[in-house]
Amino acid sequence: FDVELAPTGSIFIVQLSPLGGLPVMGITMSQLVDRCEELENVIESSSEANILADQVMNHPADASCIELLQSWVERRKIAGKENRIGELVTTLREEFGQTCISKLAKGANISHRHLHRLMRQEVGHSPKHFSRIMRFDHAVQLGRVRPEIPLTQIAQLAGYSDQAHMTREFVQLGGVRPGDLQREIGAMIW
């Protein structure tokens, strides 16, 4: 999305999916997790970063900038650098983090410890933490789509044991309680 800074400038922020770092940048997400980096810091060629930045900033329409970035990402996909745990991460995302990690590892024929190591390296989070993020995101999306649903029901639908459990997770992961988020921001962001 485009964030207006001043009458003469703007920023484009590119967020990679949990598995995006390796095939696109050649680096694992563990090297990028919870960080905001300048383009030239994650692309080995600063001239390539400068060319891309110039192309994006010289297009007045957001849609054409997004097309440029998507095209660049497609060209950057590095052959042979596919993620080894893509299906497992997809399962965790599709099931909103409500998958038993031991069963997931067993189904992939790897140990729980090896799954933990792969997830930390390739996604940047442990399987449990990634599941917590997926459950949190699901609760936020439920609140956005159906703001009339009571928080107790959102907690239940998102897989929390109760509303207090959801509140603790919201505070730990998002820094805000769900009720405060619902009241202060309303349906626009909630």
PDB file of C-alpha atoms in Angstrom, residues 63-176:
ATOM      1  CA  ALA A  63      -1.908   0.101  -9.840  1.00  0.00           C
ATOM      2  CA  SER A  64       1.043   0.419 -12.224  1.00  0.00           C
ATOM      3  CA  CYS A  65       3.476   0.451  -9.273  1.00  0.00           C
ATOM      4  CA  ILE A  66       1.917  -2.740  -7.933  1.00  0.00           C
ATOM      5  CA  GLU A  67       2.210  -4.362 -11.385  1.00  0.00           C
ATOM      6  CA  LEU A  68       5.890  -3.372 -11.539  1.00  0.00           C
ATOM      7  CA  LEU A  69       6.541  -4.878  -8.107  1.00  0.00           C
ATOM      8  CA  GLN A  70       4.647  -8.086  -8.931  1.00  0.00           C
ATOM      9  CA  SER A  71       6.581  -8.455 -12.171  1.00  0.00           C
ATOM     10  CA  TRP A  72       9.851  -7.896 -10.331  1.00  0.00           C
ATOM     11  CA  VAL A  73       8.957 -10.522  -7.698  1.00  0.00           C
ATOM     12  CA  GLU A  74       8.109 -13.054 -10.434  1.00  0.00           C
ATOM     13  CA  ARG A  75      11.429 -12.434 -12.202  1.00  0.00           C
ATOM     14  CA  ARG A  76      13.297 -12.742  -8.894  1.00  0.00           C
ATOM     15  CA  LYS A  77      12.006 -16.189  -8.035  1.00  0.00           C
ATOM     16  CA  ILE A  78      15.149 -18.226  -7.683  1.00  0.00           C
ATOM     17  CA  ALA A  79      15.080 -21.677  -9.227  1.00  0.00           C
ATOM     18  CA  GLY A  80      15.735 -24.445  -6.723  1.00  0.00           C
ATOM     19  CA  LYS A  81      15.133 -22.206  -3.717  1.00  0.00           C
ATOM     20  CA  GLU A  82      11.646 -23.462  -3.037  1.00  0.00           C
ATOM     21  CA  ASN A  83      10.596 -23.688   0.546  1.00  0.00           C
ATOM     22  CA  ARG A  84      10.738 -27.160   2.095  1.00  0.00           C
ATOM     23  CA  ILE A  85       7.730 -26.708   4.341  1.00  0.00           C
ATOM     24  CA  GLY A  86       5.280 -24.847   2.107  1.00  0.00           C
ATOM     25  CA  GLU A  87       2.490 -27.398   2.482  1.00  0.00           C
ATOM     26  CA  LEU A  88       2.790 -27.413   6.271  1.00  0.00           C
ATOM     27  CA  VAL A  89       2.626 -23.621   6.481  1.00  0.00           C
ATOM     28  CA  THR A  90      -0.325 -23.610   4.093  1.00  0.00           C
ATOM     29  CA  THR A  91      -2.104 -26.086   6.366  1.00  0.00           C
ATOM     30  CA  LEU A  92      -1.491 -23.882   9.410  1.00  0.00           C
ATOM     31  CA  ARG A  93      -2.777 -20.838   7.507  1.00  0.00           C
ATOM     32  CA  GLU A  94      -5.858 -22.573   6.094  1.00  0.00           C
ATOM     33  CA  GLU A  95      -6.783 -24.019   9.470  1.00  0.00           C
ATOM     34  CA  PHE A  96      -6.204 -20.659  11.204  1.00  0.00           C
ATOM     35  CA  GLY A  97      -3.515 -22.064  13.475  1.00  0.00           C
ATOM     36  CA  GLN A  98      -5.799 -24.692  14.964  1.00  0.00           C
ATOM     37  CA  THR A  99      -3.713 -27.638  13.809  1.00  0.00           C
ATOM     38  CA  CYS A 100      -1.976 -29.899  16.311  1.00  0.00           C
ATOM     39  CA  ILE A 101       1.744 -29.338  15.710  1.00  0.00           C
ATOM     40  CA  SER A 102       2.678 -32.928  16.637  1.00  0.00           C
ATOM     41  CA  LYS A 103       0.157 -34.304  14.144  1.00  0.00           C
ATOM     42  CA  LEU A 104       1.435 -31.896  11.495  1.00  0.00           C
ATOM     43  CA  ALA A 105       5.022 -33.099  12.013  1.00  0.00           C
ATOM     44  CA  LYS A 106       3.965 -36.739  12.057  1.00  0.00           C
ATOM     45  CA  GLY A 107       1.955 -36.278   8.840  1.00  0.00           C
ATOM     46  CA  ALA A 108       5.030 -34.790   7.163  1.00  0.00           C
ATOM     47  CA  ASN A 109       7.168 -37.654   8.466  1.00  0.00           C
ATOM     48  CA  ILE A 110       9.516 -35.345  10.360  1.00  0.00           C
ATOM     49  CA  SER A 111      10.174 -34.944  14.053  1.00  0.00           C
ATOM     50  CA  HIS A 112       8.566 -32.170  16.070  1.00  0.00           C
ATOM     51  CA  ARG A 113      12.049 -30.777  16.718  1.00  0.00           C
ATOM     52  CA  HIS A 114      12.940 -30.776  13.003  1.00  0.00           C
ATOM     53  CA  LEU A 115       9.657 -29.047  12.151  1.00  0.00           C
ATOM     54  CA  HIS A 116      10.458 -26.424  14.795  1.00  0.00           C
ATOM     55  CA  ARG A 117      13.922 -25.894  13.304  1.00  0.00           C
ATOM     56  CA  LEU A 118      12.588 -25.629   9.722  1.00  0.00           C
ATOM     57  CA  MET A 119       9.818 -23.219  10.706  1.00  0.00           C
ATOM     58  CA  ARG A 120      12.239 -20.971  12.620  1.00  0.00           C
ATOM     59  CA  GLN A 121      14.623 -20.918   9.667  1.00  0.00           C
ATOM     60  CA  GLU A 122      12.206 -20.603   6.767  1.00  0.00           C
ATOM     61  CA  VAL A 123       9.266 -18.718   8.309  1.00  0.00           C
ATOM     62  CA  GLY A 124      10.998 -16.914  11.149  1.00  0.00           C
ATOM     63  CA  HIS A 125       8.720 -18.247  13.893  1.00  0.00           C
ATOM     64  CA  SER A 126       8.243 -21.522  15.716  1.00  0.00           C
ATOM     65  CA  PRO A 127       5.203 -23.579  14.649  1.00  0.00           C
ATOM     66  CA  LYS A 128       3.396 -22.652  17.875  1.00  0.00           C
ATOM     67  CA  HIS A 129       4.059 -18.928  17.513  1.00  0.00           C
ATOM     68  CA  PHE A 130       3.056 -19.003  13.837  1.00  0.00           C
ATOM     69  CA  SER A 131      -0.169 -20.798  14.837  1.00  0.00           C
ATOM     70  CA  ARG A 132      -0.860 -18.100  17.431  1.00  0.00           C
ATOM     71  CA  ILE A 133      -0.403 -15.420  14.752  1.00  0.00           C
ATOM     72  CA  MET A 134      -2.778 -17.258  12.382  1.00  0.00           C
ATOM     73  CA  ARG A 135      -5.419 -17.593  15.128  1.00  0.00           C
ATOM     74  CA  PHE A 136      -5.007 -13.903  16.040  1.00  0.00           C
ATOM     75  CA  ASP A 137      -5.358 -12.884  12.392  1.00  0.00           C
ATOM     76  CA  HIS A 138      -8.466 -15.044  12.058  1.00  0.00           C
ATOM     77  CA  ALA A 139     -10.059 -13.353  15.083  1.00  0.00           C
ATOM     78  CA  VAL A 140      -9.264  -9.908  13.648  1.00  0.00           C
ATOM     79  CA  GLN A 141     -10.749 -10.887  10.280  1.00  0.00           C
ATOM     80  CA  LEU A 142     -13.896 -12.238  11.942  1.00  0.00           C
ATOM     81  CA  GLY A 143     -14.280  -8.924  13.761  1.00  0.00           C
ATOM     82  CA  ARG A 144     -13.835  -6.995  10.521  1.00  0.00           C
ATOM     83  CA  VAL A 145     -16.277  -9.044   8.482  1.00  0.00           C
ATOM     84  CA  ARG A 146     -18.889  -9.435  11.219  1.00  0.00           C
ATOM     85  CA  PRO A 147     -18.495  -6.559  13.707  1.00  0.00           C
ATOM     86  CA  GLU A 148     -21.855  -7.369  15.285  1.00  0.00           C
ATOM     87  CA  ILE A 149     -20.582 -10.704  16.645  1.00  0.00           C
ATOM     88  CA  PRO A 150     -19.898 -10.560  20.412  1.00  0.00           C
ATOM     89  CA  LEU A 151     -16.266 -11.005  21.448  1.00  0.00           C
ATOM     90  CA  THR A 152     -17.083 -14.251  23.268  1.00  0.00           C
ATOM     91  CA  GLN A 153     -18.329 -15.745  20.006  1.00  0.00           C
ATOM     92  CA  ILE A 154     -15.326 -14.429  18.037  1.00  0.00           C
ATOM     93  CA  ALA A 155     -13.065 -16.079  20.630  1.00  0.00           C
ATOM     94  CA  GLN A 156     -14.905 -19.377  20.219  1.00  0.00           C
ATOM     95  CA  LEU A 157     -14.927 -19.239  16.401  1.00  0.00           C
ATOM     96  CA  ALA A 158     -11.223 -18.363  16.292  1.00  0.00           C
ATOM     97  CA  GLY A 159     -10.288 -21.333  18.486  1.00  0.00           C
ATOM     98  CA  TYR A 160      -9.539 -19.647  21.791  1.00  0.00           C
ATOM     99  CA  SER A 161     -10.565 -21.424  24.977  1.00  0.00           C
ATOM    100  CA  ASP A 162     -12.465 -18.313  26.127  1.00  0.00           C
ATOM    101  CA  GLN A 163     -12.571 -14.534  25.752  1.00  0.00           C
ATOM    102  CA  ALA A 164      -9.876 -14.035  28.402  1.00  0.00           C
ATOM    103  CA  HIS A 165      -7.523 -16.278  26.418  1.00  0.00           C
ATOM    104  CA  MET A 166      -8.215 -14.239  23.270  1.00  0.00           C
ATOM    105  CA  THR A 167      -7.623 -10.993  25.174  1.00  0.00           C
ATOM    106  CA  ARG A 168      -4.231 -12.215  26.455  1.00  0.00           C
ATOM    107  CA  GLU A 169      -3.207 -13.201  22.926  1.00  0.00           C
ATOM    108  CA  PHE A 170      -4.342  -9.853  21.488  1.00  0.00           C
ATOM    109  CA  VAL A 171      -2.303  -7.967  24.079  1.00  0.00           C
ATOM    110  CA  GLN A 172       0.765 -10.147  23.557  1.00  0.00           C
ATOM    111  CA  LEU A 173       0.632 -10.215  19.748  1.00  0.00           C
ATOM    112  CA  GLY A 174      -1.024  -6.917  18.884  1.00  0.00           C
ATOM    113  CA  GLY A 175      -0.509  -4.742  21.918  1.00  0.00           C
ATOM    114  CA  VAL A 176      -4.224  -4.006  22.267  1.00  0.00           C
TER     115      VAL A 176
END
